Short mmCIF file of N, CA and C in Angstrom, two decimals:
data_model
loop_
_atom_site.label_atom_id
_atom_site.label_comp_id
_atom_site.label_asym_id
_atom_site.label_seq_id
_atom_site.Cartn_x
_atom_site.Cartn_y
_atom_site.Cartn_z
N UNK A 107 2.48 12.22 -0.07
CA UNK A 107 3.82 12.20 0.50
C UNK A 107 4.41 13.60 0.53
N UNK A 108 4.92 14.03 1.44
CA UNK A 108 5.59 15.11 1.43
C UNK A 108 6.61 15.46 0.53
N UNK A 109 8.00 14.48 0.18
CA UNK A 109 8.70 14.38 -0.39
C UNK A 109 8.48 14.87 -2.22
N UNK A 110 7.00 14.56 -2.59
CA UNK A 110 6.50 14.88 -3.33
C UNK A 110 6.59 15.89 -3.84
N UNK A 111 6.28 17.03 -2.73
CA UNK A 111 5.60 18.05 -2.70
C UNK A 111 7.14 19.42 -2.67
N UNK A 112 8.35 18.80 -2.55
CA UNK A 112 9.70 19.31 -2.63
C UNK A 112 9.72 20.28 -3.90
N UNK A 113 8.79 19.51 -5.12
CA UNK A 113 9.32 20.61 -6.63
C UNK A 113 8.64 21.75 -6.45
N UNK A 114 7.66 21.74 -5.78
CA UNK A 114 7.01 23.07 -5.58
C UNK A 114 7.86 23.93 -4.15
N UNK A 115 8.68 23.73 -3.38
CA UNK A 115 9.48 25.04 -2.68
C UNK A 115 9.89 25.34 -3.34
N UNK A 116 10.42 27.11 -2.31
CA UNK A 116 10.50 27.77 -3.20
C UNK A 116 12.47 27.32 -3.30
N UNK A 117 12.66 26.65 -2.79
CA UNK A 117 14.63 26.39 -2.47
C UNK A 117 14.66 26.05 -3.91
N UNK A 118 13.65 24.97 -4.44
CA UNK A 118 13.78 24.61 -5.98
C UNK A 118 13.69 25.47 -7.14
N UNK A 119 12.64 26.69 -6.95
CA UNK A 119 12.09 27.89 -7.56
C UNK A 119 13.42 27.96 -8.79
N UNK A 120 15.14 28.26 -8.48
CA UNK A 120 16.03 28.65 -9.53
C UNK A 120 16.47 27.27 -10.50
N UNK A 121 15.70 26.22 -10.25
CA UNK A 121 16.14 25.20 -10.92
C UNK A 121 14.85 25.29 -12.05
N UNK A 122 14.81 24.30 -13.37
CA UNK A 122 13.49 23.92 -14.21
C UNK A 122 12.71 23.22 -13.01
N UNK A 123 11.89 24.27 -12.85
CA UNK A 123 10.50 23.01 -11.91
C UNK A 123 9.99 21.64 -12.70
N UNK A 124 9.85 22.07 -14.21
CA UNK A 124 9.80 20.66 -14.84
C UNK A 124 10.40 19.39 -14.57
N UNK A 125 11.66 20.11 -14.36
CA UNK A 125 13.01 18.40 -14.37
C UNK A 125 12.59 17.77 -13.03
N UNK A 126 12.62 18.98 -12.05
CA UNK A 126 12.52 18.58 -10.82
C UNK A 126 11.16 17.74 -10.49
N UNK A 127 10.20 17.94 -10.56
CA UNK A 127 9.16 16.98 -10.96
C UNK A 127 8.76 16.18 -11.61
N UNK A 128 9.61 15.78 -12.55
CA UNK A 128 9.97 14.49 -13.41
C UNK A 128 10.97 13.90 -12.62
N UNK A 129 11.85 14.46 -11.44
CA UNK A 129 12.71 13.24 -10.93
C UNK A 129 11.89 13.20 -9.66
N UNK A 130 11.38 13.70 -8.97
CA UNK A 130 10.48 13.52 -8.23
C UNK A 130 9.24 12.84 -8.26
N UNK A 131 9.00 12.57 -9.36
CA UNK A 131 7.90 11.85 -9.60
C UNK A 131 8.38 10.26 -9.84
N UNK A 132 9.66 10.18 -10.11
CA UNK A 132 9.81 9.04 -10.37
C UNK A 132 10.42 8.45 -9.20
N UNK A 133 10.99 9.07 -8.04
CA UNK A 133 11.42 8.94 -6.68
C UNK A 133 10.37 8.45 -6.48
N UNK A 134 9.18 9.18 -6.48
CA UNK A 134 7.62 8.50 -5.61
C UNK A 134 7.51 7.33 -5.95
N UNK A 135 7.30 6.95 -7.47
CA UNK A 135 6.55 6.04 -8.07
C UNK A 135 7.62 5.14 -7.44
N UNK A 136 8.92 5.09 -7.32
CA UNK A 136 10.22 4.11 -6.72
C UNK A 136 9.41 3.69 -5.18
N UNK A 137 9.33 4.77 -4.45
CA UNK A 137 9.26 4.62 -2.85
C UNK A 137 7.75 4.05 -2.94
N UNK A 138 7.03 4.32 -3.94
CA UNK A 138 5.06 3.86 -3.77
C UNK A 138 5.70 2.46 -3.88
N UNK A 139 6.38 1.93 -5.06
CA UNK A 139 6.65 0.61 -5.73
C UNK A 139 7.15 -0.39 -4.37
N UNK A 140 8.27 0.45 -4.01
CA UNK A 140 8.77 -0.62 -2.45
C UNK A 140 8.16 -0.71 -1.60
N UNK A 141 6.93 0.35 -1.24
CA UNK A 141 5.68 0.28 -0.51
C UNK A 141 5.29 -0.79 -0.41
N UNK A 142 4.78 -0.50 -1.54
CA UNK A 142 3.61 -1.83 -2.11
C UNK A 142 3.71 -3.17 -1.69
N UNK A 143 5.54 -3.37 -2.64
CA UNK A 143 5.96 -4.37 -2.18
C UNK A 143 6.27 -5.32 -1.06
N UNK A 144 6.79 -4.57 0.22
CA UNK A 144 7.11 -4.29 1.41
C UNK A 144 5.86 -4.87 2.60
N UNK A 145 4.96 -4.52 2.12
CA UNK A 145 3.59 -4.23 2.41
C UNK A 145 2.99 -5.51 1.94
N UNK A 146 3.38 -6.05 1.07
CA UNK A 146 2.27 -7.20 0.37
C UNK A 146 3.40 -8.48 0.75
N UNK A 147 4.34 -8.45 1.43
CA UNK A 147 5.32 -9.37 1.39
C UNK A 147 4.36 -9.70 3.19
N UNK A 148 4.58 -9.09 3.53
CA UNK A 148 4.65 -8.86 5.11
C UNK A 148 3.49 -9.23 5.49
N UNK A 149 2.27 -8.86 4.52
CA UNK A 149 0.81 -9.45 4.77
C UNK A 149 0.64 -10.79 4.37
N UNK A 150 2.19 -11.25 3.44
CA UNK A 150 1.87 -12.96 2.90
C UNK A 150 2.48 -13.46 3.75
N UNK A 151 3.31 -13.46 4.07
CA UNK A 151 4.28 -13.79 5.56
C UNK A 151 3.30 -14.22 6.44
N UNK A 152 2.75 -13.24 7.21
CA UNK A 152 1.61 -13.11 8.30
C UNK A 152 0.48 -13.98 8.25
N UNK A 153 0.01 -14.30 6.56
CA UNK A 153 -0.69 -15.47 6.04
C UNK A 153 -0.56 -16.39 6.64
N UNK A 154 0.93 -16.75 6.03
CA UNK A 154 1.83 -18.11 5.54
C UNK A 154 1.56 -18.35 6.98
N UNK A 155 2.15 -17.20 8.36
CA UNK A 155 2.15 -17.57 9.57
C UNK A 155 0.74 -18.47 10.56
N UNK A 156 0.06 -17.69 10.15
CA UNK A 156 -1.62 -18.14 10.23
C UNK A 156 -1.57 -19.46 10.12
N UNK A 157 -1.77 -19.59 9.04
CA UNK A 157 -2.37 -20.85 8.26
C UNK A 157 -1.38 -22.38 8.82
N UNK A 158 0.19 -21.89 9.29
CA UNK A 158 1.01 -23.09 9.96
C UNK A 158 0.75 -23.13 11.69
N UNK A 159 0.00 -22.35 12.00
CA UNK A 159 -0.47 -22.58 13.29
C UNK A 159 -1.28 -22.92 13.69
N UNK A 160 -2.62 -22.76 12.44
CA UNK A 160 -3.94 -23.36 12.49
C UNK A 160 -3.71 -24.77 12.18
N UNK A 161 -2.81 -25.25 11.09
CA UNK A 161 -2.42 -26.62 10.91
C UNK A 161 -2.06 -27.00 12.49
N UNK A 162 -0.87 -26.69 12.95
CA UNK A 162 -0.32 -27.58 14.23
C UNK A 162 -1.81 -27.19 15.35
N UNK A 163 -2.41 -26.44 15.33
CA UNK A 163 -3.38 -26.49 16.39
C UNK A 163 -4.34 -27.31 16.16
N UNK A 164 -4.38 -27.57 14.70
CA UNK A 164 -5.72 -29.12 14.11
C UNK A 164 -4.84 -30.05 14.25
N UNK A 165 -3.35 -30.65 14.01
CA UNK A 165 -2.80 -31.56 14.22
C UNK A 165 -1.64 -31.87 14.51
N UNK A 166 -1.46 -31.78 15.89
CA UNK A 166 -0.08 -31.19 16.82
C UNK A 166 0.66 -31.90 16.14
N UNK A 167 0.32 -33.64 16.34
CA UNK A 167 2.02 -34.53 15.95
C UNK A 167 2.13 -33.51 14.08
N UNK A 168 1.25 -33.35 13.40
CA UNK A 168 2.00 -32.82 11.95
C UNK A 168 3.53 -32.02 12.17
N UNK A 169 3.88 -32.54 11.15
CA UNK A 169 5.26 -31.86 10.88
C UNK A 169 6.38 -32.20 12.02
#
């Protein structure tokens, strides 16, 4: 991620590069986390979608 890669400019250079990459790191691990999430919701969804169309296409009157 780019955003990542912020503690190392040099705009940051007069601040502790330490801090700044300890809050940056935990920004990532935040934005990886909603990724993930985001991402694994959307592929069960898409499942869920599947699997109720294969039903009505094996047995229209269902549901």
């Amino acid at each position: 991620m780019a955003a990542c890669k912020l503690g190392e400019h040099s705009l940051f250079s007069y601040y502790d590069s330490s801090v700044i990459n300890k809050i940056l790191n935990k920004c990532c691990r935040v934005l990886e986390l909603m990724l993930n999430i985001i991402s694994h919701k959307t592929v069960f969804s898409i499942r869920n979608i599947k699997q109720t169309n294969h039903l009505e296409q094996r047995f229209p009157n269902w549901g």
